[in-house]
Short mmCIF file of C-alpha atoms in Angstrom, two decimals:
data_model
loop_
_atom_site.label_atom_id
_atom_site.label_comp_id
_atom_site.label_asym_id
_atom_site.label_seq_id
_atom_site.Cartn_x
_atom_site.Cartn_y
_atom_site.Cartn_z
CA MET W 36 5.49 -6.69 -26.49
CA SER W 37 2.32 -8.13 -24.97
CA HIS W 38 0.10 -9.71 -27.63
CA GLU W 39 -2.78 -9.70 -25.14
CA ALA W 40 -2.70 -5.88 -25.18
CA VAL W 41 -3.42 -5.73 -28.93
CA HIS W 42 -7.07 -5.60 -29.98
CA TRP W 43 -7.25 -7.44 -33.32
CA TRP W 44 -10.24 -7.34 -35.66
CA GLU W 45 -10.51 -10.62 -37.54
CA LEU W 46 -9.98 -10.02 -41.26
CA ALA W 47 -12.79 -11.11 -43.56
CA GLY W 48 -10.64 -11.94 -46.58
CA HIS W 49 -12.59 -9.57 -48.82
CA ASP W 50 -12.37 -9.77 -52.62
CA GLU W 51 -8.89 -8.54 -53.57
CA ALA W 52 -9.90 -6.49 -56.62
CA ASP W 53 -12.79 -4.78 -54.80
CA LEU W 54 -10.52 -4.03 -51.85
CA ALA W 55 -7.84 -2.56 -54.12
CA THR W 56 -10.42 -0.25 -55.73
CA ALA W 57 -11.69 0.91 -52.34
CA TRP W 58 -8.11 1.38 -51.16
CA ALA W 59 -7.35 3.58 -54.17
CA LEU W 60 -10.44 5.71 -53.51
CA ALA W 61 -9.59 6.05 -49.83
CA SER W 62 -6.03 7.05 -50.79
CA HIS W 63 -7.41 10.09 -52.61
CA ALA W 64 -9.91 10.83 -49.83
CA VAL W 65 -7.47 10.89 -46.88
CA ARG W 66 -5.36 13.57 -48.54
CA ILE W 67 -8.22 16.04 -48.17
CA PRO W 68 -8.14 16.37 -44.34
CA GLY W 69 -4.38 15.81 -44.54
CA ILE W 70 -3.91 19.28 -46.04
CA VAL W 71 -5.06 20.85 -42.75
CA GLY W 72 -1.91 19.83 -40.88
CA LYS W 73 0.36 19.92 -43.90
CA SER W 74 -0.43 23.51 -44.90
CA TRP W 75 -1.64 25.13 -41.65
CA ALA W 76 -0.04 23.32 -38.66
CA SER W 77 3.29 24.46 -37.25
CA PRO W 78 6.01 22.88 -39.43
CA ARG W 79 8.34 20.26 -37.98
CA GLY W 80 11.68 19.09 -39.30
CA ASP W 81 10.55 15.46 -39.23
CA ALA W 82 7.45 16.36 -41.30
CA GLN W 83 5.08 15.04 -38.61
CA HIS W 84 2.86 18.08 -39.16
CA ALA W 85 1.96 16.56 -42.54
CA ALA W 86 0.99 13.20 -41.03
CA MET W 87 -2.27 11.93 -39.53
CA THR W 88 -3.18 9.75 -36.57
CA TRP W 89 -5.62 6.83 -36.38
CA MET W 90 -8.14 6.95 -33.56
CA SER W 91 -10.17 3.82 -32.91
CA GLY W 92 -13.61 3.97 -31.39
CA GLN W 93 -15.63 1.43 -29.43
CA GLY W 94 -16.88 -0.33 -32.55
CA LEU W 95 -15.38 -1.25 -35.90
CA LEU W 96 -17.05 1.63 -37.76
CA ASP W 97 -15.98 4.33 -35.32
CA GLY W 98 -12.37 4.69 -36.51
CA ILE W 99 -11.16 8.04 -37.87
CA PHE W 100 -7.98 9.64 -39.16
CA VAL W 101 -7.18 13.08 -37.72
CA SER W 102 -4.64 15.64 -38.89
CA GLU W 103 -2.09 17.35 -36.70
CA PRO W 104 -3.63 20.34 -34.89
CA VAL W 105 -3.69 23.88 -36.23
CA ALA W 106 -2.90 26.28 -33.39
CA GLY W 107 -4.68 29.59 -32.85
CA ASP W 108 -7.68 31.07 -31.12
CA ARG W 109 -9.66 28.01 -32.18
CA PRO W 110 -7.32 24.99 -32.54
CA MET W 111 -8.67 22.56 -35.11
CA ARG W 112 -8.00 19.34 -37.00
CA GLY W 113 -9.07 17.79 -40.28
CA VAL W 114 -10.86 14.45 -39.90
CA ILE W 115 -12.09 11.67 -42.17
CA ARG W 116 -14.29 8.75 -41.15
CA LEU W 117 -13.05 5.84 -43.22
CA TRP W 118 -16.35 3.97 -43.13
CA ASN W 119 -18.33 6.48 -45.22
CA LEU W 120 -15.60 8.99 -46.21
CA GLU W 121 -17.35 11.76 -44.31
CA LEU W 122 -15.14 14.83 -43.86
CA PHE W 123 -14.95 17.08 -40.82
CA LEU W 124 -13.17 20.12 -39.53
CA VAL W 125 -13.30 19.87 -35.73
CA GLU W 126 -12.16 21.72 -32.64
CA GLU W 127 -9.60 20.07 -30.37
CA THR W 128 -12.51 18.93 -28.20
CA GLY W 129 -13.93 17.06 -31.20
CA ALA W 130 -16.84 19.48 -31.62
CA PRO W 131 -17.55 19.88 -35.35
CA ILE W 132 -16.87 23.20 -37.04
CA ALA W 133 -17.87 22.03 -40.52
CA THR W 134 -18.76 18.71 -42.12
CA THR W 135 -19.58 17.35 -45.55
CA GLU W 136 -20.06 14.03 -47.30
CA LEU W 137 -17.53 13.06 -49.94
CA VAL W 138 -19.93 10.70 -51.71
CA GLY W 139 -21.46 12.56 -54.64
CA LYS W 140 -18.63 15.11 -54.81
CA SER W 141 -15.47 15.17 -56.86
CA ILE W 142 -12.13 15.09 -55.05
CA ALA W 143 -11.43 18.60 -56.34
CA ASP W 144 -14.72 19.92 -54.93
CA ALA W 145 -14.09 18.28 -51.54
CA HIS W 146 -10.51 19.57 -51.55
CA ARG W 147 -11.81 23.09 -52.18
CA TRP W 148 -14.44 22.68 -49.44
CA MET W 149 -11.79 21.77 -46.86
CA ILE W 150 -9.56 24.70 -47.84
CA GLU W 151 -12.44 27.16 -47.55
CA ALA W 152 -13.54 25.71 -44.19
CA VAL W 153 -10.06 26.12 -42.70
CA GLU W 154 -9.52 29.54 -44.24
CA ALA W 155 -12.77 30.76 -42.67
CA GLU W 156 -11.36 29.92 -39.21
CA ALA W 157 -7.58 30.24 -39.53
CA GLY W 158 -7.02 32.49 -42.54
CA PRO W 159 -4.93 31.72 -45.63
CA ALA W 160 -2.56 28.78 -45.46
CA PRO W 161 1.00 29.76 -44.49
CA ARG W 162 2.33 27.12 -46.90
CA PRO W 163 1.15 26.25 -50.42
CA VAL W 164 -1.75 23.82 -50.72
CA GLN W 165 -1.00 21.29 -53.45
CA GLU W 166 -3.58 20.35 -56.03
CA PRO W 167 -5.02 16.82 -55.57
CA LEU W 168 -2.62 14.11 -56.73
CA GLN W 169 -3.78 11.90 -59.60
CA LYS W 170 -2.27 8.64 -58.34
CA PRO W 171 -3.23 5.89 -57.60
CA GLU W 172 -5.39 5.18 -60.62
CA HIS W 173 -9.11 5.59 -59.97
CA ALA W 174 -12.00 7.30 -61.74
CA VAL W 175 -12.00 10.05 -59.09
CA ALA W 176 -8.45 10.98 -60.13
CA GLU W 177 -9.90 11.96 -63.52
CA GLY W 178 -12.60 14.15 -61.95
CA ALA W 179 -15.44 11.66 -61.53
CA PRO W 180 -17.60 12.13 -58.43
CA VAL W 181 -17.29 9.60 -55.63
CA GLY W 182 -19.97 6.98 -56.16
CA GLU W 183 -21.62 4.46 -53.89
CA LEU W 184 -19.08 2.85 -51.56
CA SER W 185 -18.41 -0.86 -51.17
CA GLN W 186 -19.27 -1.26 -47.50
CA LEU W 187 -17.59 -4.67 -47.21
CA ALA W 188 -14.36 -3.35 -48.71
CA HIS W 189 -14.32 -0.26 -46.51
CA ALA W 190 -14.96 -2.39 -43.43
CA GLU W 191 -11.92 -4.48 -44.39
CA LEU W 192 -9.84 -1.32 -44.79
CA ILE W 193 -10.84 -0.25 -41.29
CA ARG W 194 -9.79 -3.64 -39.92
CA LEU W 195 -6.43 -3.38 -41.68
CA TYR W 196 -5.58 0.10 -40.40
CA SER W 197 -7.03 -0.48 -36.94
CA ASN W 198 -5.08 -3.72 -36.52
CA THR W 199 -1.90 -2.12 -37.81
CA ALA W 200 -2.26 0.85 -35.46
CA ALA W 201 -2.81 -1.46 -32.48
CA VAL W 202 0.36 -3.46 -33.18
CA LEU W 203 2.54 -0.46 -34.01
CA GLU W 204 1.35 1.49 -30.97
CA GLN W 205 2.58 -1.36 -28.78
CA VAL W 206 5.96 -1.03 -30.48
CA ALA W 207 5.96 2.75 -30.02
CA TRP W 208 5.06 2.43 -26.32
CA THR W 209 7.47 -0.36 -25.43
CA VAL W 210 10.53 -0.10 -27.70
CA SER W 211 13.16 2.54 -27.03
CA GLY W 212 13.80 4.80 -30.00
CA ALA W 213 10.44 4.22 -31.68
CA THR W 214 8.57 7.13 -33.24
CA PRO W 215 4.84 7.79 -32.82
CA VAL W 216 2.57 5.85 -35.17
CA ARG W 217 1.48 8.00 -38.09
CA MET W 218 -0.31 7.70 -41.42
CA TRP W 219 1.18 9.65 -44.31
CA PRO W 220 -1.65 10.96 -46.52
CA HIS W 221 0.47 11.31 -49.66
CA SER W 222 1.02 7.51 -49.70
CA PHE W 223 -1.69 6.24 -47.28
CA GLU W 224 1.06 4.33 -45.50
CA MET W 225 0.89 3.78 -41.73
CA SER W 226 4.24 3.27 -40.03
CA THR W 227 6.63 3.71 -37.16
CA GLN W 228 10.42 3.75 -37.09
CA VAL W 229 12.80 2.40 -34.48
CA ARG W 230 16.14 4.14 -34.36
CA LEU W 231 19.18 1.96 -33.79
CA GLY W 232 22.43 3.23 -32.34
CA PRO W 233 23.15 6.61 -30.73
CA LYS W 234 20.98 9.66 -31.42
CA GLU W 235 23.91 11.61 -32.80
CA GLU W 236 24.62 9.04 -35.52
CA SER W 237 23.96 10.48 -38.97
CA PRO W 238 22.51 9.16 -41.16
CA PRO W 239 20.55 7.10 -38.65
CA ARG W 240 20.09 3.36 -38.84
CA LEU W 241 16.41 2.49 -38.62
CA ILE W 242 13.98 -0.38 -38.59
CA VAL W 243 10.78 0.71 -40.34
CA MET W 244 7.53 -1.21 -40.02
CA GLY W 245 4.01 -0.62 -41.14
CA LEU W 246 1.23 -1.13 -43.68
CA ALA W 247 1.53 -0.08 -47.32
CA PRO W 248 -1.37 0.03 -49.82
CA PRO W 249 -1.32 -1.70 -53.20
CA GLY W 250 1.41 -0.39 -55.47
CA LYS W 251 4.43 -1.39 -57.50
CA LEU W 252 5.63 -3.94 -54.94
CA SER W 253 2.29 -5.63 -54.36
CA GLY W 254 -1.14 -5.52 -55.91
CA SER W 255 -2.84 -6.34 -52.62
CA GLY W 256 -1.07 -4.17 -50.06
CA TYR W 257 1.29 -5.58 -47.45
CA TRP W 258 2.73 -5.33 -43.97
CA TYR W 259 6.47 -4.89 -43.76
CA VAL W 260 9.42 -4.79 -41.36
CA ALA W 261 12.66 -3.66 -42.97
CA PRO W 262 16.05 -2.10 -42.20
CA TRP W 263 16.58 1.37 -43.60
CA ARG W 264 19.37 3.90 -43.53
CA SER W 265 18.45 7.29 -44.89
CA THR W 266 21.05 9.28 -46.76
CA VAL W 267 18.71 12.29 -46.93
CA PRO W 268 17.47 14.05 -43.77
CA VAL W 269 13.74 13.56 -43.25
CA SER W 270 12.16 16.95 -43.79
CA TYR W 271 9.12 18.64 -45.24
CA THR W 272 11.05 19.35 -48.46
CA HIS W 273 12.02 15.67 -48.70
CA LEU W 274 8.38 14.67 -48.18
CA ARG W 275 7.20 16.95 -51.01
CA ALA W 276 9.84 15.47 -53.33
CA HIS W 277 8.34 12.02 -52.71
CA GLU W 278 4.87 13.20 -53.72
CA THR W 279 5.78 14.09 -57.31
#
């Protein structure tokens, strides 16, 4: 892998507690556009329809997460801008269909807004739309509206996810057997997997690598590279089991 090909934003070393709070808020926020692919996009056995993709812009504050596309007369995606938690429903061209600001709203209200925006264009969801999850701990999980954002903390989050995407995309492009880089809204984890051994081997042997937010293993979030051998096929059902 060529290190020169990776664009790396220098981390600022932001206050750990403030960053963890912003990370928890963003974890709740990214699930809102994530429901677009999860409940409306064509289902896939590897659950990729429930994942999102990071798209970097020209500047630090331009980065967005986008859902998998919903097919139809007007293909669309759910989008969130991590800098200010602005929500969008957009056409495949990027032209906005609907937009709203999360700040000042509750997660439940924003969740309902996204559902109604998609239903107006694509009809009722073909799969159930889950109620907002209450973890990780944050005031918004108890129904409080989203307050003023910590701009320094959100800028650090953008650096973390942008840097991670840049490194993992190099792996995905250059290593045989690597999966596309995706962010999983139910956990806010960005990752790729590299399959070892023949394709027909079951269960597969994998190397998983990515970025995980603060949780039981670490209070500050962490990058990881680890061997993994699944004994359960990766599927949409398996993904839902991990959410509860």
